Amino acid sequence: MKIYSNIGIKLFSLKLFFYSGFLFLFLLNPDCAGAGAYLNSAHGSSAYGAKRSASGFPADYPKGLCAHCHEQHASVDNSEPGPSGGSPSAYELFYDNHISQTDGICYECHKDSGSFQTGGSIINRSYSYRAGGWTSDLVNDILEAFSFSSPDSSHNLDDIRTFITGKWGYTGNSNPCAACHNPHSLQGDPPNAANSVKNDATRGWVVSRPSLHSTDNNAWGLWGDIAGERMSVYNYQAPYRYSTTTNYEPDGSTTTQDGSNLTDFATFCSDCHNNTNTINSTALARNLNKFSWSTEQHGGGAASAGCPDILNPYQVAQCGTYVLSCTDCHESHGSPNLMLIRKEVNGAEVTVDVETGFGPFGRENTEWMSLCVRCHDGLDTTDGNHTHPFFIPPQVSGCSSFQCHEAGDIYRVCTECHSHGNQDIDGTPFGEPLL
């Protein structure tokens, strides 16, 4: 029996040696990580991919090497840094996958200072900057974008993790950033040009649908990288870039405006934000409104009434058929505005940061008009008492109509009537006269 035991121990040791060696080679050879998808990704690129720089970490590891994020023994030479909590992290990452809204593996590199990436920083700009061409935006890294808190806004990572756990193959150890991004496939857009706006010569594709999530990185592909996954599957009109009437989002084209160069974010975001999923919002202290983009009036619903006052580049003749992209109004990570509203929409800046403030026409509680006027004209139509859509009936100052006003002549906050999931205003369909 002792002979068999010794043989068993030797076989086990041999297997351990074999698998350890295989894992070691895997981590040192990025070609093992599914080849094309990873090697073409922002992390796996041999030209500008991940490359950790830290005390004690081998300086000769080439860019894109798996070992820059994963460590088979929880550490390399017991440094660079040691595993937080003193034990190996999930997925053999060199730092915890997710700790809080502003702490986790992604932020160890995606920040503008103190980054482990060679050079000490990774710059990632907002959508308003990259697609909208609003280069005045000071937000320049992912950590900063996710640091916005009330009354500003950011996608809440704890809420995301709670929502995806147990769904589509995600577990409690999953990184909430991986709800939208496949770290082994995502590309820069534009790639390796942190302070540049998107352009049609150097495009990349950033997201992967959570509902298609798979631990097989080759199976969990990018969303938007083929024609059938772009906004051109709808009747889409690209908005203008900042301060221009000739260049369209997302890449500044002067001719392409049908969404054939834009990921189908309507489908992508609807994986989570739809009329069936219940999603808690810590920031709002309630569940998010449920809605179907196929029936929303900015989505597949027929927004026809009131359309004669729509602004360029949208065309009156096509009102009732347009489907907007979520990114036409919302940032994906964070914003100094409420509800992730972009700071630049359809060519100009937008400020919606307290909701109850004065709008562009000087009326209290009408701050949201700052967003609406980017596409809807006529909101400044006045009968002497009102600056709101012209079909609100004329009243005198001091009107107490609860349908339009709070006490006195103060408008109700816009979002009491206008919100995703609300198809009418006090029983009256959007776009129709209230009285």
mmCIF file of N, CA and C in Angstrom, residues 194-264:
data_model
loop_
_atom_site.group_PDB
_atom_site.id
_atom_site.type_symbol
_atom_site.label_atom_id
_atom_site.label_comp_id
_atom_site.label_asym_id
_atom_site.label_seq_id
_atom_site.Cartn_x
_atom_site.Cartn_y
_atom_site.Cartn_z
ATOM 1 N N ALA A 194 -6.552 58.964 -26.358
ATOM 2 C CA ALA A 194 -7.383 59.269 -25.195
ATOM 3 C C ALA A 194 -8.059 60.628 -25.271
ATOM 4 N N ASN A 195 -7.389 61.611 -25.806
ATOM 5 C CA ASN A 195 -7.936 62.961 -25.824
ATOM 6 C C ASN A 195 -8.513 63.347 -27.178
ATOM 7 N N SER A 196 -8.815 62.341 -27.988
ATOM 8 C CA SER A 196 -9.394 62.610 -29.300
ATOM 9 C C SER A 196 -10.868 62.273 -29.312
ATOM 10 N N VAL A 197 -11.610 62.917 -30.182
ATOM 11 C CA VAL A 197 -13.012 62.571 -30.384
ATOM 12 C C VAL A 197 -13.085 61.425 -31.376
ATOM 13 N N LYS A 198 -14.226 60.771 -31.430
ATOM 14 C CA LYS A 198 -14.388 59.679 -32.389
ATOM 15 C C LYS A 198 -14.255 60.227 -33.808
ATOM 16 N N ASN A 199 -13.732 59.410 -34.680
ATOM 17 C CA ASN A 199 -13.706 59.779 -36.090
ATOM 18 C C ASN A 199 -13.888 58.519 -36.919
ATOM 19 N N ASP A 200 -14.351 58.697 -38.156
ATOM 20 C CA ASP A 200 -14.724 57.538 -38.960
ATOM 21 C C ASP A 200 -13.537 56.720 -39.444
ATOM 22 N N ALA A 201 -12.311 57.196 -39.228
ATOM 23 C CA ALA A 201 -11.132 56.459 -39.683
ATOM 24 C C ALA A 201 -10.629 55.474 -38.636
ATOM 25 N N THR A 202 -10.862 55.775 -37.368
ATOM 26 C CA THR A 202 -10.327 54.917 -36.301
ATOM 27 C C THR A 202 -11.427 54.613 -35.304
ATOM 28 N N ARG A 203 -12.297 53.700 -35.640
ATOM 29 C CA ARG A 203 -13.389 53.340 -34.743
ATOM 30 C C ARG A 203 -13.075 52.043 -34.004
ATOM 31 N N GLY A 204 -13.653 51.898 -32.827
ATOM 32 C CA GLY A 204 -13.612 50.654 -32.078
ATOM 33 C C GLY A 204 -14.982 50.431 -31.485
ATOM 34 N N TRP A 205 -15.224 49.257 -30.911
ATOM 35 C CA TRP A 205 -16.538 48.922 -30.350
ATOM 36 C C TRP A 205 -16.346 48.525 -28.900
ATOM 37 N N VAL A 206 -17.161 49.092 -28.072
ATOM 38 C CA VAL A 206 -16.853 49.130 -26.644
ATOM 39 C C VAL A 206 -17.648 48.139 -25.810
ATOM 40 N N VAL A 207 -18.897 47.876 -26.167
ATOM 41 C CA VAL A 207 -19.780 47.143 -25.256
ATOM 42 C C VAL A 207 -20.107 45.742 -25.768
ATOM 43 N N SER A 208 -20.554 44.905 -24.826
ATOM 44 C CA SER A 208 -21.079 43.570 -25.116
ATOM 45 C C SER A 208 -22.391 43.423 -24.353
ATOM 46 N N ARG A 209 -23.413 42.857 -24.979
ATOM 47 C CA ARG A 209 -24.723 42.768 -24.340
ATOM 48 C C ARG A 209 -24.678 41.854 -23.109
ATOM 49 N N PRO A 210 -25.160 42.338 -21.978
ATOM 50 C CA PRO A 210 -25.169 41.487 -20.776
ATOM 51 C C PRO A 210 -25.999 40.221 -20.958
ATOM 52 N N SER A 211 -27.082 40.294 -21.719
ATOM 53 C CA SER A 211 -27.937 39.117 -21.893
ATOM 54 C C SER A 211 -27.248 38.036 -22.719
ATOM 55 N N LEU A 212 -26.156 38.388 -23.400
ATOM 56 C CA LEU A 212 -25.396 37.412 -24.189
ATOM 57 C C LEU A 212 -24.122 37.001 -23.469
ATOM 58 N N HIS A 213 -24.007 37.403 -22.190
ATOM 59 C CA HIS A 213 -22.791 37.129 -21.435
ATOM 60 C C HIS A 213 -22.456 35.636 -21.437
ATOM 61 N N SER A 214 -21.201 35.335 -21.618
ATOM 62 C CA SER A 214 -20.721 33.965 -21.601
ATOM 63 C C SER A 214 -19.311 33.959 -21.060
ATOM 64 N N THR A 215 -18.962 32.909 -20.330
ATOM 65 C CA THR A 215 -17.586 32.787 -19.867
ATOM 66 C C THR A 215 -16.651 32.421 -21.006
ATOM 67 N N ASP A 216 -17.224 32.036 -22.148
ATOM 68 C CA ASP A 216 -16.428 31.826 -23.354
ATOM 69 C C ASP A 216 -16.241 33.187 -24.015
ATOM 70 N N ASN A 217 -15.065 33.739 -23.876
ATOM 71 C CA ASN A 217 -14.834 35.098 -24.365
ATOM 72 C C ASN A 217 -14.973 35.228 -25.874
ATOM 73 N N ASN A 218 -14.777 34.153 -26.584
ATOM 74 C CA ASN A 218 -14.978 34.215 -28.028
ATOM 75 C C ASN A 218 -16.464 34.233 -28.365
ATOM 76 N N ALA A 219 -17.274 33.594 -27.509
ATOM 77 C CA ALA A 219 -18.721 33.577 -27.751
ATOM 78 C C ALA A 219 -19.370 34.892 -27.344
ATOM 79 N N TRP A 220 -18.839 35.524 -26.287
ATOM 80 C CA TRP A 220 -19.414 36.789 -25.811
ATOM 81 C C TRP A 220 -18.794 37.935 -26.602
ATOM 82 N N GLY A 221 -19.334 38.182 -27.767
ATOM 83 C CA GLY A 221 -18.742 39.127 -28.689
ATOM 84 C C GLY A 221 -19.120 40.573 -28.408
ATOM 85 N N LEU A 222 -18.525 41.441 -29.161
ATOM 86 C CA LEU A 222 -18.835 42.866 -29.078
ATOM 87 C C LEU A 222 -20.214 43.123 -29.679
ATOM 88 N N TRP A 223 -20.871 44.153 -29.220
ATOM 89 C CA TRP A 223 -22.172 44.549 -29.740
ATOM 90 C C TRP A 223 -22.001 45.867 -30.494
ATOM 91 N N GLY A 224 -22.390 45.841 -31.775
ATOM 92 C CA GLY A 224 -22.255 47.035 -32.603
ATOM 93 C C GLY A 224 -21.199 46.905 -33.678
ATOM 94 N N ASP A 225 -20.445 45.816 -33.640
ATOM 95 C CA ASP A 225 -19.338 45.688 -34.592
ATOM 96 C C ASP A 225 -19.787 45.153 -35.952
ATOM 97 N N ILE A 226 -21.073 44.826 -36.090
ATOM 98 C CA ILE A 226 -21.602 44.445 -37.400
ATOM 99 C C ILE A 226 -22.848 45.274 -37.693
ATOM 100 N N ALA A 227 -23.217 45.376 -38.952
ATOM 101 C CA ALA A 227 -24.266 46.305 -39.385
ATOM 102 C C ALA A 227 -25.602 46.069 -38.689
ATOM 103 N N GLY A 228 -25.965 44.817 -38.456
ATOM 104 C CA GLY A 228 -27.266 44.521 -37.846
ATOM 105 C C GLY A 228 -27.366 44.881 -36.383
ATOM 106 N N GLU A 229 -26.287 45.381 -35.806
ATOM 107 C CA GLU A 229 -26.270 45.749 -34.387
ATOM 108 C C GLU A 229 -26.086 47.252 -34.216
ATOM 109 N N ARG A 230 -26.584 48.011 -35.186
ATOM 110 C CA ARG A 230 -26.403 49.469 -35.127
ATOM 111 C C ARG A 230 -27.744 50.188 -35.242
ATOM 112 N N MET A 231 -27.744 51.457 -34.894
ATOM 113 C CA MET A 231 -28.998 52.220 -34.822
ATOM 114 C C MET A 231 -29.671 52.364 -36.180
ATOM 115 N N SER A 232 -28.987 52.073 -37.255
ATOM 116 C CA SER A 232 -29.586 52.172 -38.585
ATOM 117 C C SER A 232 -30.657 51.102 -38.815
ATOM 118 N N VAL A 233 -30.814 50.164 -37.881
ATOM 119 C CA VAL A 233 -31.905 49.195 -38.010
ATOM 120 C C VAL A 233 -33.245 49.880 -37.733
ATOM 121 N N TYR A 234 -33.216 51.100 -37.169
ATOM 122 C CA TYR A 234 -34.416 51.905 -36.939
ATOM 123 C C TYR A 234 -34.359 53.111 -37.883
ATOM 124 N N ASN A 235 -35.371 53.969 -37.770
ATOM 125 C CA ASN A 235 -35.288 55.270 -38.438
ATOM 126 C C ASN A 235 -34.609 56.216 -37.461
ATOM 127 N N TYR A 236 -33.298 56.288 -37.553
ATOM 128 C CA TYR A 236 -32.495 57.057 -36.601
ATOM 129 C C TYR A 236 -31.946 58.311 -37.260
ATOM 130 N N GLN A 237 -31.957 59.382 -36.524
ATOM 131 C CA GLN A 237 -31.342 60.629 -36.975
ATOM 132 C C GLN A 237 -30.252 61.016 -35.989
ATOM 133 N N ALA A 238 -29.017 61.090 -36.457
ATOM 134 C CA ALA A 238 -27.906 61.472 -35.582
ATOM 135 C C ALA A 238 -27.998 62.953 -35.245
ATOM 136 N N PRO A 239 -27.802 63.317 -33.971
ATOM 137 C CA PRO A 239 -27.775 64.745 -33.605
ATOM 138 C C PRO A 239 -26.488 65.409 -34.061
ATOM 139 N N TYR A 240 -26.514 66.742 -34.013
ATOM 140 C CA TYR A 240 -25.308 67.496 -34.363
ATOM 141 C C TYR A 240 -24.256 67.352 -33.273
ATOM 142 N N ARG A 241 -23.020 67.505 -33.701
ATOM 143 C CA ARG A 241 -21.948 67.669 -32.732
ATOM 144 C C ARG A 241 -21.949 69.090 -32.184
ATOM 145 N N TYR A 242 -21.169 69.294 -31.127
ATOM 146 C CA TYR A 242 -21.153 70.582 -30.438
ATOM 147 C C TYR A 242 -20.793 71.728 -31.381
ATOM 148 N N SER A 243 -21.632 72.730 -31.335
ATOM 149 C CA SER A 243 -21.399 73.990 -32.033
ATOM 150 C C SER A 243 -21.199 73.821 -33.537
ATOM 151 N N THR A 244 -21.979 72.932 -34.129
ATOM 152 C CA THR A 244 -21.920 72.770 -35.579
ATOM 153 C C THR A 244 -23.281 72.349 -36.093
ATOM 154 N N THR A 245 -23.559 72.615 -37.328
ATOM 155 C CA THR A 245 -24.767 72.136 -37.993
ATOM 156 C C THR A 245 -24.406 71.341 -39.239
ATOM 157 N N THR A 246 -23.170 70.882 -39.272
ATOM 158 C CA THR A 246 -22.720 70.115 -40.442
ATOM 159 C C THR A 246 -22.094 68.774 -40.069
ATOM 160 N N ASN A 247 -21.715 68.606 -38.816
ATOM 161 C CA ASN A 247 -21.067 67.364 -38.389
ATOM 162 C C ASN A 247 -21.970 66.611 -37.420
ATOM 163 N N TYR A 248 -22.104 65.317 -37.680
ATOM 164 C CA TYR A 248 -23.038 64.511 -36.900
ATOM 165 C C TYR A 248 -22.304 63.555 -35.960
ATOM 166 N N GLU A 249 -22.992 63.231 -34.851
ATOM 167 C CA GLU A 249 -22.491 62.195 -33.950
ATOM 168 C C GLU A 249 -22.607 60.838 -34.636
ATOM 169 N N PRO A 250 -21.828 59.818 -34.239
ATOM 170 C CA PRO A 250 -20.835 59.911 -33.168
ATOM 171 C C PRO A 250 -19.430 60.227 -33.638
ATOM 172 N N ASP A 251 -19.197 60.200 -34.962
ATOM 173 C CA ASP A 251 -17.807 60.307 -35.414
ATOM 174 C C ASP A 251 -17.510 61.550 -36.234
ATOM 175 N N GLY A 252 -18.433 62.529 -36.216
ATOM 176 C CA GLY A 252 -18.166 63.781 -36.893
ATOM 177 C C GLY A 252 -18.402 63.750 -38.387
ATOM 178 N N SER A 253 -19.025 62.710 -38.894
ATOM 179 C CA SER A 253 -19.276 62.620 -40.324
ATOM 180 C C SER A 253 -20.152 63.785 -40.794
ATOM 181 N N THR A 254 -19.918 64.257 -42.000
ATOM 182 C CA THR A 254 -20.764 65.294 -42.593
ATOM 183 C C THR A 254 -21.851 64.688 -43.459
ATOM 184 N N THR A 255 -21.824 63.382 -43.627
ATOM 185 C CA THR A 255 -22.802 62.727 -44.505
ATOM 186 C C THR A 255 -23.586 61.623 -43.799
ATOM 187 N N THR A 256 -22.917 60.790 -43.017
ATOM 188 C CA THR A 256 -23.598 59.664 -42.359
ATOM 189 C C THR A 256 -24.358 60.152 -41.140
ATOM 190 N N GLN A 257 -25.664 60.003 -41.172
ATOM 191 C CA GLN A 257 -26.500 60.451 -40.051
ATOM 192 C C GLN A 257 -27.638 59.478 -39.772
ATOM 193 N N ASP A 258 -27.538 58.260 -40.315
ATOM 194 C CA ASP A 258 -28.613 57.283 -40.158
ATOM 195 C C ASP A 258 -28.326 56.238 -39.080
ATOM 196 N N GLY A 259 -27.247 56.408 -38.316
ATOM 197 C CA GLY A 259 -26.931 55.474 -37.243
ATOM 198 C C GLY A 259 -26.179 54.235 -37.695
ATOM 199 N N SER A 260 -25.777 54.172 -38.941
ATOM 200 C CA SER A 260 -25.013 53.016 -39.412
ATOM 201 C C SER A 260 -23.598 52.998 -38.829
ATOM 202 N N ASN A 261 -23.241 54.057 -38.126
ATOM 203 C CA ASN A 261 -21.933 54.125 -37.458
ATOM 204 C C ASN A 261 -22.079 54.177 -35.938
ATOM 205 N N LEU A 262 -23.274 53.792 -35.446
ATOM 206 C CA LEU A 262 -23.539 53.876 -34.002
ATOM 207 C C LEU A 262 -24.119 52.561 -33.498
ATOM 208 N N THR A 263 -23.570 52.059 -32.404
ATOM 209 C CA THR A 263 -24.092 50.844 -31.759
ATOM 210 C C THR A 263 -25.582 50.984 -31.449
ATOM 211 N N ASP A 264 -26.327 49.930 -31.634
ATOM 212 C CA ASP A 264 -27.756 49.916 -31.294
ATOM 213 C C ASP A 264 -27.895 49.907 -29.770
#
